[in-house]
Amino acid sequence: GIRVHVRSAFLQGLLLMGSGHLPTYFSRWLPLLREWEEWCEREGQAPVRAALQFVLADRRIESVVVGVESVEQLNEILAAAEPPVSNLPTEISSDDLGLIDPRQWMPR
């Protein structure tokens, strides 16, 4: 009887901005974020699609809440939702709350 809704699938846009544009706070995670970028490039996946598909692949998740700044962004996210990506990056992960919990980020 529990419904799971996920937000911040893009880590507040962090997974979409590219390692060359990261605020200095994220410097210590630069190798991991570069690995993410390299995986997306190697697999021919747009970061928005790969991040969204990673969340959508979990059958326990009923819906994903996203924020957008334009109709174009909304359309890009909707297009990224289908069809599923079959080879998601399971080896790229972190349980460091300083990275994965935006509430803990320092002011940017």
mmCIF file of N, CA and C in Angstrom:
data_model
loop_
_atom_site.group_PDB
_atom_site.id
_atom_site.type_symbol
_atom_site.label_atom_id
_atom_site.label_comp_id
_atom_site.label_asym_id
_atom_site.label_seq_id
_atom_site.Cartn_x
_atom_site.Cartn_y
_atom_site.Cartn_z
ATOM 1 N N GLY A 1 0.801 -1.200 0.000
ATOM 2 C CA GLY A 1 0.000 0.000 0.000
ATOM 3 C C GLY A 1 0.847 1.268 0.000
ATOM 4 N N ILE A 2 2.149 1.165 -0.224
ATOM 5 C CA ILE A 2 3.005 2.349 -0.238
ATOM 6 C C ILE A 2 3.270 2.774 -1.681
ATOM 7 N N ARG A 3 3.156 4.060 -1.919
ATOM 8 C CA ARG A 3 3.441 4.612 -3.250
ATOM 9 C C ARG A 3 4.739 5.411 -3.157
ATOM 10 N N VAL A 4 5.642 5.164 -4.094
ATOM 11 C CA VAL A 4 6.939 5.847 -4.083
ATOM 12 C C VAL A 4 6.990 6.847 -5.222
ATOM 13 N N HIS A 5 7.264 8.100 -4.851
ATOM 14 C CA HIS A 5 7.448 9.178 -5.818
ATOM 15 C C HIS A 5 8.874 9.697 -5.622
ATOM 16 N N VAL A 6 9.595 9.884 -6.699
ATOM 17 C CA VAL A 6 11.002 10.293 -6.639
ATOM 18 C C VAL A 6 11.151 11.694 -7.191
ATOM 19 N N ARG A 7 12.024 12.467 -6.542
ATOM 20 C CA ARG A 7 12.351 13.782 -7.072
ATOM 21 C C ARG A 7 13.865 13.919 -7.126
ATOM 22 N N SER A 8 14.329 14.917 -7.806
ATOM 23 C CA SER A 8 15.758 15.184 -7.967
ATOM 24 C C SER A 8 16.471 14.056 -8.710
ATOM 25 N N ALA A 9 15.824 13.507 -9.718
ATOM 26 C CA ALA A 9 16.435 12.445 -10.526
ATOM 27 C C ALA A 9 17.698 12.925 -11.227
ATOM 28 N N PHE A 10 17.815 14.224 -11.417
ATOM 29 C CA PHE A 10 18.984 14.797 -12.086
ATOM 30 C C PHE A 10 19.924 15.463 -11.070
ATOM 31 N N LEU A 11 19.714 15.197 -9.793
ATOM 32 C CA LEU A 11 20.463 15.842 -8.708
ATOM 33 C C LEU A 11 20.477 17.357 -8.898
ATOM 34 N N GLN A 12 19.282 17.921 -8.999
ATOM 35 C CA GLN A 12 19.106 19.361 -9.167
ATOM 36 C C GLN A 12 19.854 19.881 -10.399
ATOM 37 N N GLY A 13 19.987 19.043 -11.419
ATOM 38 C CA GLY A 13 20.659 19.434 -12.658
ATOM 39 C C GLY A 13 22.141 19.119 -12.684
ATOM 40 N N LEU A 14 22.699 18.674 -11.570
ATOM 41 C CA LEU A 14 24.127 18.372 -11.492
ATOM 42 C C LEU A 14 24.557 17.346 -12.533
ATOM 43 N N LEU A 15 23.742 16.311 -12.738
ATOM 44 C CA LEU A 15 24.102 15.264 -13.700
ATOM 45 C C LEU A 15 23.987 15.725 -15.146
ATOM 46 N N LEU A 16 23.423 16.898 -15.352
ATOM 47 C CA LEU A 16 23.213 17.395 -16.711
ATOM 48 C C LEU A 16 24.165 18.520 -17.097
ATOM 49 N N MET A 17 24.858 19.127 -16.134
ATOM 50 C CA MET A 17 25.600 20.351 -16.429
ATOM 51 C C MET A 17 26.999 20.144 -16.978
ATOM 52 N N GLY A 18 27.557 18.983 -16.867
ATOM 53 C CA GLY A 18 28.900 18.744 -17.397
ATOM 54 C C GLY A 18 29.974 19.128 -16.398
ATOM 55 N N SER A 19 31.029 18.336 -16.345
ATOM 56 C CA SER A 19 32.070 18.520 -15.336
ATOM 57 C C SER A 19 32.802 19.855 -15.469
ATOM 58 N N GLY A 20 32.796 20.446 -16.629
ATOM 59 C CA GLY A 20 33.457 21.727 -16.820
ATOM 60 C C GLY A 20 32.691 22.905 -16.251
ATOM 61 N N HIS A 21 31.468 22.678 -15.807
ATOM 62 C CA HIS A 21 30.624 23.764 -15.302
ATOM 63 C C HIS A 21 30.209 23.565 -13.841
ATOM 64 N N LEU A 22 30.857 22.652 -13.157
ATOM 65 C CA LEU A 22 30.479 22.341 -11.778
ATOM 66 C C LEU A 22 30.911 23.435 -10.811
ATOM 67 N N PRO A 23 30.057 23.763 -9.848
ATOM 68 C CA PRO A 23 30.498 24.639 -8.759
ATOM 69 C C PRO A 23 31.653 23.964 -8.006
ATOM 70 N N THR A 24 32.536 24.747 -7.413
ATOM 71 C CA THR A 24 33.721 24.195 -6.759
ATOM 72 C C THR A 24 33.379 23.223 -5.636
ATOM 73 N N TYR A 25 32.206 23.360 -5.036
ATOM 74 C CA TYR A 25 31.797 22.441 -3.970
ATOM 75 C C TYR A 25 31.899 20.981 -4.416
ATOM 76 N N PHE A 26 31.659 20.710 -5.685
ATOM 77 C CA PHE A 26 31.609 19.337 -6.189
ATOM 78 C C PHE A 26 32.958 18.814 -6.667
ATOM 79 N N SER A 27 34.019 19.562 -6.466
ATOM 80 C CA SER A 27 35.345 19.166 -6.955
ATOM 81 C C SER A 27 35.771 17.791 -6.463
ATOM 82 N N ARG A 28 35.466 17.461 -5.220
ATOM 83 C CA ARG A 28 35.918 16.165 -4.690
ATOM 84 C C ARG A 28 35.228 14.980 -5.356
ATOM 85 N N TRP A 29 34.113 15.221 -6.034
ATOM 86 C CA TRP A 29 33.417 14.147 -6.744
ATOM 87 C C TRP A 29 33.664 14.205 -8.253
ATOM 88 N N LEU A 30 34.597 15.042 -8.671
ATOM 89 C CA LEU A 30 34.865 15.218 -10.099
ATOM 90 C C LEU A 30 35.187 13.901 -10.808
ATOM 91 N N PRO A 31 36.016 13.007 -10.249
ATOM 92 C CA PRO A 31 36.266 11.733 -10.941
ATOM 93 C C PRO A 31 34.986 10.928 -11.179
ATOM 94 N N LEU A 32 34.110 10.882 -10.199
ATOM 95 C CA LEU A 32 32.856 10.142 -10.345
ATOM 96 C C LEU A 32 31.954 10.795 -11.390
ATOM 97 N N LEU A 33 31.862 12.106 -11.364
ATOM 98 C CA LEU A 33 31.014 12.817 -12.325
ATOM 99 C C LEU A 33 31.582 12.729 -13.739
ATOM 100 N N ARG A 34 32.893 12.699 -13.861
ATOM 101 C CA ARG A 34 33.509 12.489 -15.189
ATOM 102 C C ARG A 34 33.237 11.073 -15.685
ATOM 103 N N GLU A 35 33.280 10.121 -14.768
ATOM 104 C CA GLU A 35 32.961 8.732 -15.139
ATOM 105 C C GLU A 35 31.532 8.656 -15.689
ATOM 106 N N TRP A 36 30.605 9.377 -15.048
ATOM 107 C CA TRP A 36 29.216 9.449 -15.510
ATOM 108 C C TRP A 36 29.158 10.025 -16.927
ATOM 109 N N GLU A 37 29.854 11.140 -17.148
ATOM 110 C CA GLU A 37 29.875 11.770 -18.470
ATOM 111 C C GLU A 37 30.467 10.838 -19.531
ATOM 112 N N GLU A 38 31.563 10.182 -19.178
ATOM 113 C CA GLU A 38 32.222 9.264 -20.118
ATOM 114 C C GLU A 38 31.318 8.091 -20.459
ATOM 115 N N TRP A 39 30.589 7.576 -19.450
ATOM 116 C CA TRP A 39 29.664 6.474 -19.724
ATOM 117 C C TRP A 39 28.586 6.937 -20.705
ATOM 118 N N CYS A 40 27.998 8.098 -20.449
ATOM 119 C CA CYS A 40 26.952 8.618 -21.330
ATOM 120 C C CYS A 40 27.469 8.776 -22.756
ATOM 121 N N GLU A 41 28.673 9.333 -22.885
ATOM 122 C CA GLU A 41 29.254 9.525 -24.216
ATOM 123 C C GLU A 41 29.541 8.193 -24.897
ATOM 124 N N ARG A 42 30.163 7.274 -24.164
ATOM 125 C CA ARG A 42 30.511 5.960 -24.717
ATOM 126 C C ARG A 42 29.272 5.193 -25.179
ATOM 127 N N GLU A 43 28.177 5.311 -24.408
ATOM 128 C CA GLU A 43 26.951 4.580 -24.722
ATOM 129 C C GLU A 43 26.012 5.345 -25.642
ATOM 130 N N GLY A 44 26.388 6.573 -25.995
ATOM 131 C CA GLY A 44 25.546 7.376 -26.874
ATOM 132 C C GLY A 44 24.242 7.806 -26.221
ATOM 133 N N GLN A 45 24.278 8.011 -24.903
ATOM 134 C CA GLN A 45 23.075 8.392 -24.164
ATOM 135 C C GLN A 45 23.192 9.832 -23.689
ATOM 136 N N ALA A 46 22.168 10.606 -23.896
ATOM 137 C CA ALA A 46 22.116 11.945 -23.318
ATOM 138 C C ALA A 46 22.001 11.792 -21.809
ATOM 139 N N PRO A 47 22.710 12.616 -21.023
ATOM 140 C CA PRO A 47 22.624 12.499 -19.571
ATOM 141 C C PRO A 47 21.193 12.577 -19.038
ATOM 142 N N VAL A 48 20.358 13.413 -19.628
ATOM 143 C CA VAL A 48 18.971 13.515 -19.156
ATOM 144 C C VAL A 48 18.257 12.174 -19.321
ATOM 145 N N ARG A 49 18.503 11.513 -20.414
ATOM 146 C CA ARG A 49 17.866 10.215 -20.675
ATOM 147 C C ARG A 49 18.401 9.135 -19.742
ATOM 148 N N ALA A 50 19.717 9.076 -19.589
ATOM 149 C CA ALA A 50 20.314 8.038 -18.742
ATOM 150 C C ALA A 50 19.879 8.194 -17.286
ATOM 151 N N ALA A 51 19.891 9.417 -16.771
ATOM 152 C CA ALA A 51 19.497 9.640 -15.371
ATOM 153 C C ALA A 51 18.020 9.306 -15.160
ATOM 154 N N LEU A 52 17.180 9.755 -16.065
ATOM 155 C CA LEU A 52 15.746 9.480 -15.939
ATOM 156 C C LEU A 52 15.457 7.991 -16.064
ATOM 157 N N GLN A 53 16.090 7.335 -17.017
ATOM 158 C CA GLN A 53 15.861 5.907 -17.213
ATOM 159 C C GLN A 53 16.345 5.077 -16.021
ATOM 160 N N PHE A 54 17.409 5.533 -15.363
ATOM 161 C CA PHE A 54 17.890 4.830 -14.180
ATOM 162 C C PHE A 54 16.805 4.789 -13.110
ATOM 163 N N VAL A 55 16.129 5.907 -12.906
ATOM 164 C CA VAL A 55 15.054 5.977 -11.916
ATOM 165 C C VAL A 55 13.840 5.177 -12.393
ATOM 166 N N LEU A 56 13.477 5.329 -13.652
ATOM 167 C CA LEU A 56 12.296 4.642 -14.184
ATOM 168 C C LEU A 56 12.458 3.125 -14.221
ATOM 169 N N ALA A 57 13.699 2.642 -14.234
ATOM 170 C CA ALA A 57 13.945 1.196 -14.283
ATOM 171 C C ALA A 57 13.575 0.500 -12.973
ATOM 172 N N ASP A 58 13.468 1.261 -11.903
ATOM 173 C CA ASP A 58 13.111 0.678 -10.610
ATOM 174 C C ASP A 58 11.591 0.551 -10.534
ATOM 175 N N ARG A 59 11.098 -0.638 -10.592
ATOM 176 C CA ARG A 59 9.650 -0.905 -10.643
ATOM 177 C C ARG A 59 8.916 -0.471 -9.369
ATOM 178 N N ARG A 60 9.651 -0.231 -8.283
ATOM 179 C CA ARG A 60 9.017 0.218 -7.043
ATOM 180 C C ARG A 60 8.611 1.687 -7.109
ATOM 181 N N ILE A 61 9.180 2.403 -8.075
ATOM 182 C CA ILE A 61 8.911 3.834 -8.199
ATOM 183 C C ILE A 61 7.689 4.050 -9.085
ATOM 184 N N GLU A 62 6.714 4.736 -8.543
ATOM 185 C CA GLU A 62 5.470 4.978 -9.272
ATOM 186 C C GLU A 62 5.561 6.207 -10.175
ATOM 187 N N SER A 63 6.222 7.254 -9.697
ATOM 188 C CA SER A 63 6.324 8.464 -10.516
ATOM 189 C C SER A 63 7.568 9.255 -10.151
ATOM 190 N N VAL A 64 7.950 10.125 -11.087
ATOM 191 C CA VAL A 64 9.127 10.963 -10.928
ATOM 192 C C VAL A 64 8.682 12.416 -11.048
ATOM 193 N N VAL A 65 9.086 13.228 -10.082
ATOM 194 C CA VAL A 65 8.780 14.656 -10.100
ATOM 195 C C VAL A 65 10.012 15.376 -10.632
ATOM 196 N N VAL A 66 9.827 16.206 -11.648
ATOM 197 C CA VAL A 66 10.940 16.963 -12.220
ATOM 198 C C VAL A 66 10.592 18.443 -12.259
ATOM 199 N N GLY A 67 11.611 19.254 -12.253
ATOM 200 C CA GLY A 67 11.427 20.685 -12.414
ATOM 201 C C GLY A 67 11.923 21.095 -13.787
ATOM 202 N N VAL A 68 11.243 22.034 -14.385
ATOM 203 C CA VAL A 68 11.655 22.519 -15.697
ATOM 204 C C VAL A 68 11.603 24.037 -15.723
ATOM 205 N N GLU A 69 12.382 24.611 -16.621
ATOM 206 C CA GLU A 69 12.396 26.054 -16.798
ATOM 207 C C GLU A 69 11.779 26.478 -18.117
ATOM 208 N N SER A 70 11.460 25.496 -18.971
ATOM 209 C CA SER A 70 10.901 25.838 -20.282
ATOM 210 C C SER A 70 10.118 24.659 -20.843
ATOM 211 N N VAL A 71 9.325 24.946 -21.828
ATOM 212 C CA VAL A 71 8.584 23.897 -22.538
ATOM 213 C C VAL A 71 9.560 22.957 -23.231
ATOM 214 N N GLU A 72 10.663 23.500 -23.732
ATOM 215 C CA GLU A 72 11.668 22.669 -24.397
ATOM 216 C C GLU A 72 12.251 21.640 -23.432
ATOM 217 N N GLN A 73 12.554 22.062 -22.203
ATOM 218 C CA GLN A 73 13.069 21.125 -21.211
ATOM 219 C C GLN A 73 12.040 20.042 -20.895
ATOM 220 N N LEU A 74 10.795 20.429 -20.760
ATOM 221 C CA LEU A 74 9.742 19.452 -20.500
ATOM 222 C C LEU A 74 9.646 18.450 -21.639
ATOM 223 N N ASN A 75 9.683 18.923 -22.856
ATOM 224 C CA ASN A 75 9.620 18.027 -24.020
ATOM 225 C C ASN A 75 10.820 17.088 -24.067
ATOM 226 N N GLU A 76 12.006 17.597 -23.713
ATOM 227 C CA GLU A 76 13.201 16.752 -23.692
ATOM 228 C C GLU A 76 13.055 15.644 -22.651
ATOM 229 N N ILE A 77 12.537 15.987 -21.493
ATOM 230 C CA ILE A 77 12.357 14.996 -20.424
ATOM 231 C C ILE A 77 11.302 13.966 -20.817
ATOM 232 N N LEU A 78 10.212 14.417 -21.402
ATOM 233 C CA LEU A 78 9.171 13.480 -21.834
ATOM 234 C C LEU A 78 9.700 12.529 -22.902
ATOM 235 N N ALA A 79 10.501 13.052 -23.828
ATOM 236 C CA ALA A 79 11.084 12.203 -24.874
ATOM 237 C C ALA A 79 12.081 11.212 -24.276
ATOM 238 N N ALA A 80 12.774 11.612 -23.216
ATOM 239 C CA ALA A 80 13.773 10.746 -22.583
ATOM 240 C C ALA A 80 13.140 9.583 -21.827
ATOM 241 N N ALA A 81 11.854 9.661 -21.563
ATOM 242 C CA ALA A 81 11.183 8.622 -20.783
ATOM 243 C C ALA A 81 10.913 7.352 -21.571
ATOM 244 N N GLU A 82 10.909 7.408 -22.876
ATOM 245 C CA GLU A 82 10.601 6.240 -23.713
ATOM 246 C C GLU A 82 11.526 6.178 -24.903
ATOM 247 N N PRO A 83 11.848 5.022 -25.405
ATOM 248 C CA PRO A 83 11.726 3.694 -24.802
ATOM 249 C C PRO A 83 12.816 3.481 -23.755
ATOM 250 N N PRO A 84 12.718 2.425 -22.968
ATOM 251 C CA PRO A 84 13.694 2.180 -21.906
ATOM 252 C C PRO A 84 15.114 1.952 -22.435
ATOM 253 N N VAL A 85 16.099 2.319 -21.624
ATOM 254 C CA VAL A 85 17.507 2.040 -21.909
ATOM 255 C C VAL A 85 17.823 0.701 -21.264
ATOM 256 N N SER A 86 18.455 -0.188 -22.006
ATOM 257 C CA SER A 86 18.676 -1.536 -21.481
ATOM 258 C C SER A 86 19.999 -1.698 -20.730
ATOM 259 N N ASN A 87 20.959 -0.844 -20.958
ATOM 260 C CA ASN A 87 22.283 -1.023 -20.362
ATOM 261 C C ASN A 87 22.652 0.147 -19.458
ATOM 262 N N LEU A 88 21.966 0.282 -18.351
ATOM 263 C CA LEU A 88 22.184 1.404 -17.439
ATOM 264 C C LEU A 88 23.477 1.241 -16.647
ATOM 265 N N PRO A 89 24.091 2.362 -16.230
ATOM 266 C CA PRO A 89 25.393 2.318 -15.556
ATOM 267 C C PRO A 89 25.292 1.925 -14.082
ATOM 268 N N THR A 90 25.266 0.644 -13.785
ATOM 269 C CA THR A 90 25.122 0.191 -12.403
ATOM 270 C C THR A 90 26.417 0.338 -11.605
ATOM 271 N N GLU A 91 27.563 0.451 -12.284
ATOM 272 C CA GLU A 91 28.839 0.536 -11.570
ATOM 273 C C GLU A 91 29.176 1.952 -11.105
ATOM 274 N N ILE A 92 28.424 2.944 -11.543
ATOM 275 C CA ILE A 92 28.671 4.326 -11.151
ATOM 276 C C ILE A 92 27.679 4.673 -10.043
ATOM 277 N N SER A 93 28.184 4.828 -8.825
ATOM 278 C CA SER A 93 27.274 5.104 -7.719
ATOM 279 C C SER A 93 28.007 5.804 -6.581
ATOM 280 N N SER A 94 27.220 6.361 -5.680
ATOM 281 C CA SER A 94 27.759 6.988 -4.474
ATOM 282 C C SER A 94 26.689 6.957 -3.393
ATOM 283 N N ASP A 95 27.124 6.724 -2.182
ATOM 284 C CA ASP A 95 26.210 6.836 -1.043
ATOM 285 C C ASP A 95 26.619 8.005 -0.148
ATOM 286 N N ASP A 96 27.462 8.872 -0.671
ATOM 287 C CA ASP A 96 27.937 10.051 0.050
ATOM 288 C C ASP A 96 26.832 11.110 0.060
ATOM 289 N N LEU A 97 26.259 11.350 1.226
ATOM 290 C CA LEU A 97 25.155 12.305 1.328
ATOM 291 C C LEU A 97 25.567 13.719 0.934
ATOM 292 N N GLY A 98 26.851 14.038 1.040
ATOM 293 C CA GLY A 98 27.326 15.339 0.596
ATOM 294 C C GLY A 98 27.122 15.554 -0.887
ATOM 295 N N LEU A 99 27.018 14.469 -1.631
ATOM 296 C CA LEU A 99 26.768 14.535 -3.071
ATOM 297 C C LEU A 99 25.310 14.270 -3.410
ATOM 298 N N ILE A 100 24.735 13.235 -2.847
ATOM 299 C CA ILE A 100 23.413 12.798 -3.304
ATOM 300 C C ILE A 100 22.234 13.444 -2.589
ATOM 301 N N ASP A 101 22.500 14.228 -1.551
ATOM 302 C CA ASP A 101 21.422 14.916 -0.836
ATOM 303 C C ASP A 101 21.588 16.424 -1.026
ATOM 304 N N PRO A 102 20.862 17.015 -1.974
ATOM 305 C CA PRO A 102 21.007 18.452 -2.245
ATOM 306 C C PRO A 102 20.786 19.350 -1.033
ATOM 307 N N ARG A 103 20.091 18.874 -0.021
ATOM 308 C CA ARG A 103 19.902 19.687 1.194
ATOM 309 C C ARG A 103 21.212 19.944 1.908
ATOM 310 N N GLN A 104 22.210 19.101 1.643
ATOM 311 C CA GLN A 104 23.493 19.254 2.314
ATOM 312 C C GLN A 104 24.500 20.068 1.509
ATOM 313 N N TRP A 105 24.135 20.457 0.306
ATOM 314 C CA TRP A 105 25.068 21.210 -0.526
ATOM 315 C C TRP A 105 25.289 22.596 0.042
ATOM 316 N N MET A 106 26.484 23.046 -0.115
ATOM 317 C CA MET A 106 26.799 24.412 0.304
ATOM 318 C C MET A 106 26.177 25.370 -0.707
ATOM 319 N N PRO A 107 25.958 26.620 -0.290
ATOM 320 C CA PRO A 107 25.400 27.582 -1.253
ATOM 321 C C PRO A 107 26.266 27.664 -2.506
ATOM 322 N N ARG A 108 25.590 27.662 -3.655
ATOM 323 C CA ARG A 108 26.318 27.687 -4.925
ATOM 324 C C ARG A 108 26.474 29.095 -5.358
#
